[in-house]
Amino acid sequence: MKFSEKWLREWVNPPLTTEELAHRLTMIGNEVDEIEPQGSALEGVIIATVLEVNKHPDADRLSVCQVSDGGKQPYTVVCGAPNVRAGLKGAFAHVGTKLPDGKKLRRAKIRGVESNGMLCSAAELGLGDESDGILELSGDAPPGESFSEYMGLPDYSFNVDLTPNRGDCFSVLGIARDVAAMTATDMHPLSVEAVSPTCQDEHPVELVAPEGCPRFVARVIRNVDVSINSPDWLKERLRRSGLRPISPVVDVTNYVMMELGQPLHAYDLSKIQGTIRPRMAKHGEKLKLLDEQEVELAGNTLVIADESGPIGMAGVMGGWSTMVSNDTSDVLLEAAFFTPEVMAGVARQYGMHTDASMRFERGVDPLNQATAIERATQLLVDICGGEPGPLKDHHDSKHLPAARTISLRKSRLQRVLGVDIPTEVVSGILANLGLHADLKDAVWDVQIPCFRFDIDVEDALVEEVARIFGYDEIPEATATGLIPLAAVTESRVDLDSVAEFLVARDYQEVITYSFVSEQLNTLISGEKSELVLSNPIASNMSVMRSSLWPGLLATASKNIARQHERVRLFEIGKTFHGSVDEPKEIVRVSGLIIGNAQSEQWGAKSQSIDFYDIKSDVEAALDMTGCAGAFDFVADEYPALQPGQTAIIERGGEGAGVIGKLHPLISKEFDIDKDVMLFDLVAESCFSAELPVANTISKFPVIRRDMAVIVKEDVSVSELKDSVHVSAGELLREVRVFDLYRGSNIERGRKSIALGLILQETSRTLTDEDADNVVSAVLLRLRQDFGAKLRE
């Protein structure tokens, strides 16, 4: 919500500076994000008239103009603006004037012609971004008058970030109510008098869907001159509110929306065919909107229709077929109340977001439509002339929001806020907020206006009192209470500990969206998600993710694009599976590494990451369970990973995760030209721990026996270790792999793996005979299982 400070101060003018006003607004919940100065440092800029325009003798795109500021002698000005013409009125800066950008005008010769000043564009005056033409003023602008005084400058635009529940504050009126309440300053409400009809024409309206549109206020205005430009003051107030002036009819409807919070729409009366009926759309109906976009309507969409079909999407955007154009002479003004329940999410469903939909979704005042029409009629007739007809208020009282009464207990107020606010102060705050309250036995019965949709329970009234009283006026108090000890289990590894462990290994934690594109989700997970969003916030976020990898890869791609050569990321989050009727959520720990194995260091050679770098990280993380030996890495395939560099992580024969190198086709999809190694662990399966068991530490020495066995290339180390553990018995404490050899004296298709057997007994010192017996048993088992041969 953006608005002009001077416009607000016409409604309520507290004794506060601009900065103080912004701070107070923020402290009551209407956060001021930005204060934008408007038209500062424009001393010396005056209104002038272009008397004569001639071509520059030596430049095709320049003109030599005679400009009058109301004095006796005109000024010769060289101008390159395409819209300069005789009779135009604009802002003229004399020689010596200092413009907002710091530029001081000097008399200069431009292609041999002396120029005495400048006709200014909006950008040069600090009043917008338009720089390709002179800022044009209305024909009644008085030459010689100060430009700042004429335009009501200087001023400030407040950009306020409103919370979704405060629909009543999306207007100058709504902000003024809050300012008046927080400063206890009198508000000067706008006096809107009924416009007397000068013709008796009206257009038939039928409320066939009162649950969605219980009120539709309309008025016919005939013989409107749409060729007349909007006055400068109106265009300037719209600009300072972030809206672009378009035409007098559109400008008036936008102005009233900003002023009173009620969106309006204007139809070309001659293009409406028969009775207007706000109704629910028929599935498959099509509508061309004002932005020339044609949409296919869903059955949950409220539309404005006539005999020809839909002519507007109610509360979102009008239709092309009945829009006001340069040929329009008869206008139908509409101000309706569309219920928030029907409007919620409709604009987003079609990928749109308009000023009107934003207000209707949050709720507009259901009693303010007639006032808005009267105000718009008054402005439109003053600007463009016309003959207004009678105002027609079509409504269904049963479906309109009714005023509510909510009780506020003084005891509840004190309990929630922790401070005893005097009764008279509370009563004053409620009165200043426009909430009529009757006090009896320390309980206020508060009548809630229809436009305050956010006040629906007692604690909402507590919040109102707190924010107007001032959060900084509530003294700090340290709460005390009994905090029971939470149950601690050693059967699981806390995921916070897993996160800290990965951070210690140089990973960075990220949090990504739970929504991804359907195509990407299927490409990476290999499954088509049934969890499709009805109203996605973006087209590339249409399904619930089945993997954490899409978010990690997107984040990695952004980092690489910003010259980060070495990337290590992880995320702990949920993935979503199953159907809408039977959804399933799985907590996962996923990560990736890209770039060099170690950070750049002058004394070490750089080495790119490989499969075993990420495998060591995963194994170290799994070791936190105290049962790293329970996990097996089994060569397999996975949709997103490159064949031959992929392993499924199993625990007890059940899949618990996957690890490997990203498939090159998917790397290309994310514009990553480096090797990417990824892991994905199911938290429940991978981080359930064994309970610690105390064992006696042997005081006897260990014996080590080394052997090198030759096996086939496809025999894995984990298979060898399993076989060694089975055959070695209780004397074996550890198996270490200390060499892998392929080359001369080794047959092709085979490899030599050197194993170190660590043997120990708790009750005695082992002998050479004991060690030899273990080695013999191991060799026999390896020969039987894998056809292994002892390497000489």
Coordinates of C-alpha atoms in Angstrom, one line a residue, residues 203-208 213 216 267 271-282 285-287 297 301-314 319 321-322 332 334 338:
H203 CA -29.7 -0.5 -16.0
P204 CA -31.3 -3.8 -14.7
V205 CA -29.3 -5.9 -12.3
E206 CA -30.2 -9.3 -10.9
L207 CA -28.4 -10.9 -7.9
V208 CA -28.5 -14.6 -8.9
C213 CA -22.2 -11.0 -4.5
F216 CA -24.1 -4.5 -6.4
Y267 CA -18.5 -0.3 -18.3
K271 CA -21.8 -2.5 -25.1
I272 CA -23.8 -4.2 -22.3
Q273 CA -26.4 -6.6 -23.6
G274 CA -29.4 -7.0 -21.3
T275 CA -29.6 -7.5 -17.6
I276 CA -26.3 -7.7 -15.6
R277 CA -26.1 -10.9 -13.4
P278 CA -23.2 -11.6 -11.0
R279 CA -23.1 -15.4 -11.1
M280 CA -20.7 -18.4 -10.9
A281 CA -19.0 -19.2 -14.2
K282 CA -20.1 -22.2 -16.2
E285 CA -16.7 -20.5 -20.5
K286 CA -14.1 -18.1 -21.9
L287 CA -13.5 -14.5 -21.2
L297 CA -13.1 -20.0 -16.5
T301 CA -15.1 -18.2 -10.4
L302 CA -17.6 -15.4 -9.8
V303 CA -18.2 -13.5 -13.0
I304 CA -20.3 -10.4 -14.1
A305 CA -22.4 -11.5 -17.0
D306 CA -25.0 -10.1 -19.3
E307 CA -27.1 -11.9 -22.0
S308 CA -24.0 -12.4 -24.1
G309 CA -22.1 -14.2 -21.4
P310 CA -19.3 -13.2 -19.0
I311 CA -18.2 -9.6 -19.3
G312 CA -15.8 -9.4 -16.3
M313 CA -14.1 -11.5 -13.7
A314 CA -15.8 -10.3 -10.5
G319 CA -13.8 -7.8 -19.7
S321 CA -16.0 -6.5 -24.6
T322 CA -17.5 -3.8 -22.4
L332 CA -22.2 2.4 -16.0
E334 CA -20.3 -0.4 -10.5
F338 CA -17.8 -9.7 -3.2

